[in-house]
Amino acid sequence: MPRIEVVRAGESDIPFIVATERRPGFEKLVGRWEAAQHAEAMTEPRYAYFLARAVADGSEPKPLGFALLRDWDSPERSTLLKRIAVSEPGQGVGPALLRGLIERVFTETKAHRLSLGLFPHNLRARRAYESVGFQAEGVSRGSAFVGGEHHDELVMAILRPDWLARKG
Ligand SMILES: CC(C)(COP(=O)(O)OP(=O)(O)OC[C@H]1O[C@@H](n2cnc3c(N)ncnc32)[C@H](O)[C@@H]1OP(=O)(O)O)[C@@H](O)C(=O)NCCC(=O)NCCS
């Protein structure tokens, strides 16, 4: 795998973000917004966008995936990983992006908790989250309204003490 860096994303990354949300097969796994909605969210401090990029000597960094966090540095000290997707799943990019996000959340903000909700059938995502320290907490019944239907979500989270314990 190439060296991967995790950096804040900006408006010029919106075409990549919109395209990644719309990868074939992702429609049942992850939400999607129009470009204008991402542009609007980027103006709000409670949203924070990140990119995973492959870094190679002598060439432009190549975007591999993105993540959208909500309630960044919130007074409640609880941040939500609202969305994450990589262009080519199954190659370990997701965990690299997640590790970068966790590091930034707990070093750059006072957050005590980073949580997310996923569809329980999304075993690939669950495996990726568990591999970086998220723990399953329970099912939030009917909490996602997608495609005109209410869906259950599995809630997972990593707390600051979990992160500190993993750092050793
Ligand atoms: C979820 C996501 C970010 C994870 O990143 P990734 O780069 O694919 O993660 P990995 O390559 O490490 O794969 C995760 C694990 O799932 C396993 N896996 C791969 N394909 C799988 C499949 N179809 N079913 C079950 N497990 C699978 C991998 O072997 C790996 O397990 P390991 O740690 O034991 O090796 C990425 O798959 C993705 O963007 N998926 C589409 C959008 C999505 O589901 N977003 C999350 C919504 S909550």
XYZ file of C-alpha atoms and ligand atoms in Angstrom:
216
model
C 0.000 0.000 0.000
C 1.265 3.541 -0.722
C 1.936 5.951 2.126
C -1.383 7.511 3.062
C -1.843 10.962 4.536
C -5.043 12.277 6.113
C -5.675 15.948 5.399
C -8.553 18.424 5.671
C -10.634 18.525 2.475
C -11.794 21.724 0.816
C -14.137 22.938 -1.891
C -11.859 21.723 -4.707
C -12.316 18.164 -3.383
C -16.118 18.196 -3.737
C -16.141 16.526 -7.189
C -14.108 13.614 -5.759
C -16.388 13.391 -2.696
C -19.573 13.406 -4.798
C -18.161 10.770 -7.172
C -17.022 8.536 -4.295
C -20.446 8.627 -2.633
C -21.878 7.446 -5.934
C -19.607 4.461 -6.562
C -21.616 1.473 -7.810
C -22.973 -0.539 -4.902
C -22.584 2.249 -2.346
C -26.231 3.389 -2.593
C -27.329 0.888 0.060
C -24.358 1.611 2.346
C -23.743 5.332 2.547
C -25.640 8.616 2.199
C -25.032 11.074 -0.597
C -25.451 14.808 -0.982
C -25.434 17.107 -3.977
C -22.288 19.192 -4.467
C -24.105 22.338 -3.280
C -24.993 20.703 0.032
C -21.348 19.753 0.614
C -20.278 23.296 -0.269
C -22.786 24.668 2.256
C -21.666 22.225 4.965
C -18.024 23.186 4.407
C -18.879 26.738 5.472
C -20.187 25.483 8.846
C -17.614 24.941 11.602
C -19.547 21.951 12.990
C -18.672 19.968 9.867
C -15.133 18.801 9.146
C -14.127 17.021 5.953
C -11.040 14.864 5.572
C -9.348 13.099 2.689
C -7.088 10.081 2.606
C -4.443 10.668 -0.069
C -1.744 8.430 -1.462
C 1.589 10.183 -1.344
C 4.292 9.262 -3.832
C 7.562 11.032 -4.524
C 7.384 13.477 -7.405
C 3.674 13.244 -8.130
C 0.500 14.948 -6.964
C -1.172 13.254 -3.973
C -4.034 11.077 -5.192
C -7.333 11.106 -3.255
C -8.414 7.628 -2.131
C -11.308 8.308 0.210
C -13.090 10.907 2.302
C -14.811 11.286 5.660
C -17.349 13.776 6.933
C -17.488 14.525 10.646
C -20.324 16.409 12.320
C -20.221 18.206 15.675
C -16.499 18.811 15.297
C -15.154 20.268 18.560
C -18.684 20.518 19.956
C -19.323 21.721 23.515
C -20.928 18.308 24.205
C -17.543 16.717 23.413
C -19.235 14.130 21.239
C -18.452 13.953 17.516
C -20.208 11.926 14.835
C -18.516 10.234 11.908
C -21.393 10.984 9.594
C -20.019 9.506 6.388
C -16.962 7.665 5.131
C -16.235 6.057 1.780
C -13.181 5.025 -0.198
C -12.954 4.625 -3.974
C -11.567 1.076 -3.849
C -12.848 -0.852 -0.815
C -11.046 -3.899 0.509
C -7.505 -2.523 0.213
C -7.043 -1.217 3.721
C -7.498 2.480 2.904
C -10.528 2.797 5.193
C -8.668 1.794 8.375
C -5.802 4.167 7.475
C -8.283 7.018 7.070
C -10.052 6.042 10.301
C -6.787 5.991 12.256
C -5.990 9.486 10.993
C -9.462 10.738 11.906
C -9.334 9.279 15.411
C -5.923 10.841 15.998
C -7.115 14.248 14.830
C -10.398 14.174 16.756
C -8.678 13.368 20.046
C -5.629 15.601 19.575
C -7.217 18.645 17.891
C -10.481 18.780 19.901
C -11.677 18.044 23.426
C -13.973 15.263 22.197
C -14.602 12.422 24.614
C -16.516 10.310 22.111
C -16.433 9.598 18.379
C -19.447 7.607 17.240
C -21.078 6.406 14.054
C -24.086 4.463 12.849
C -23.947 1.781 10.180
C -26.410 -0.602 8.619
C -25.998 -3.898 10.484
C -25.532 -5.839 7.220
C -22.442 -3.762 6.331
C -19.961 -6.279 7.685
C -16.996 -4.858 5.760
C -17.474 -1.476 7.426
C -17.999 -3.035 10.850
C -14.780 -5.024 10.469
C -12.887 -1.863 9.489
C -14.273 0.080 12.478
C -13.478 -2.706 14.916
C -9.927 -2.957 13.591
C -9.218 0.626 14.703
C -10.926 0.422 18.101
C -14.614 1.234 17.625
C -16.897 -0.906 19.791
C -20.464 -1.916 18.962
C -22.907 -0.476 21.484
C -26.336 -1.535 20.256
C -28.984 -1.053 17.620
C -30.683 2.285 17.237
C -34.074 1.239 15.884
C -35.376 3.074 12.843
C -32.851 5.901 13.205
C -31.936 6.197 9.506
C -34.507 7.468 7.017
C -33.186 6.400 3.627
C -35.022 5.861 0.347
C -38.340 6.682 2.001
C -37.898 3.929 4.613
C -36.791 3.806 8.233
C -33.771 1.577 8.865
C -32.067 0.320 12.020
C -28.479 1.387 12.639
C -25.770 -0.291 14.652
C -24.131 2.334 16.857
C -20.371 2.074 17.327
C -18.043 4.401 19.198
C -14.523 4.941 20.420
C -13.981 6.985 23.575
C -10.931 9.025 24.477
C -9.893 6.504 27.176
C -10.127 3.695 24.575
C -7.860 5.696 22.263
C -5.369 6.400 25.062
C -5.323 2.718 26.070
C -4.647 1.646 22.476
C -1.769 4.112 22.182
C -0.190 2.319 25.137
C -16.307 0.965 4.956
C -14.988 1.281 4.257
C -14.608 2.756 4.485
C -13.893 0.374 4.885
O -12.666 0.642 4.250
P -11.853 -0.478 3.427
O -10.682 0.201 2.854
O -12.762 -1.188 2.487
O -11.424 -1.457 4.633
P -10.546 -2.801 4.507
O -9.961 -2.921 3.155
O -9.613 -2.853 5.669
O -11.631 -3.917 4.727
C -12.219 -4.046 6.003
C -12.317 -5.492 6.429
O -13.435 -6.078 5.757
C -13.012 -7.246 5.079
N -13.843 -7.303 3.871
C -13.541 -6.917 2.628
N -14.613 -7.111 1.837
C -15.580 -7.625 2.613
C -16.914 -8.043 2.390
N -17.457 -7.914 1.180
N -17.634 -8.516 3.449
C -17.091 -8.619 4.678
N -15.832 -8.218 4.957
C -15.105 -7.749 3.931
C -11.546 -7.030 4.808
O -10.895 -8.268 4.617
C -11.118 -6.356 6.076
O -11.011 -7.311 7.114
P -9.603 -7.581 7.866
O -9.364 -6.352 8.697
O -9.868 -8.773 8.692
O -8.604 -7.768 6.784
C -15.064 0.971 2.715
O -15.289 -0.415 2.533
C -16.152 1.750 1.980
O -15.949 2.881 1.564
N -17.319 1.086 1.779
C -18.415 1.675 1.010
C -19.115 2.780 1.779
C -19.456 2.367 3.203
O -19.906 1.256 3.477
N -19.246 3.314 4.118
C -19.490 3.089 5.540
C -20.889 3.393 5.866
S -21.199 3.199 7.605
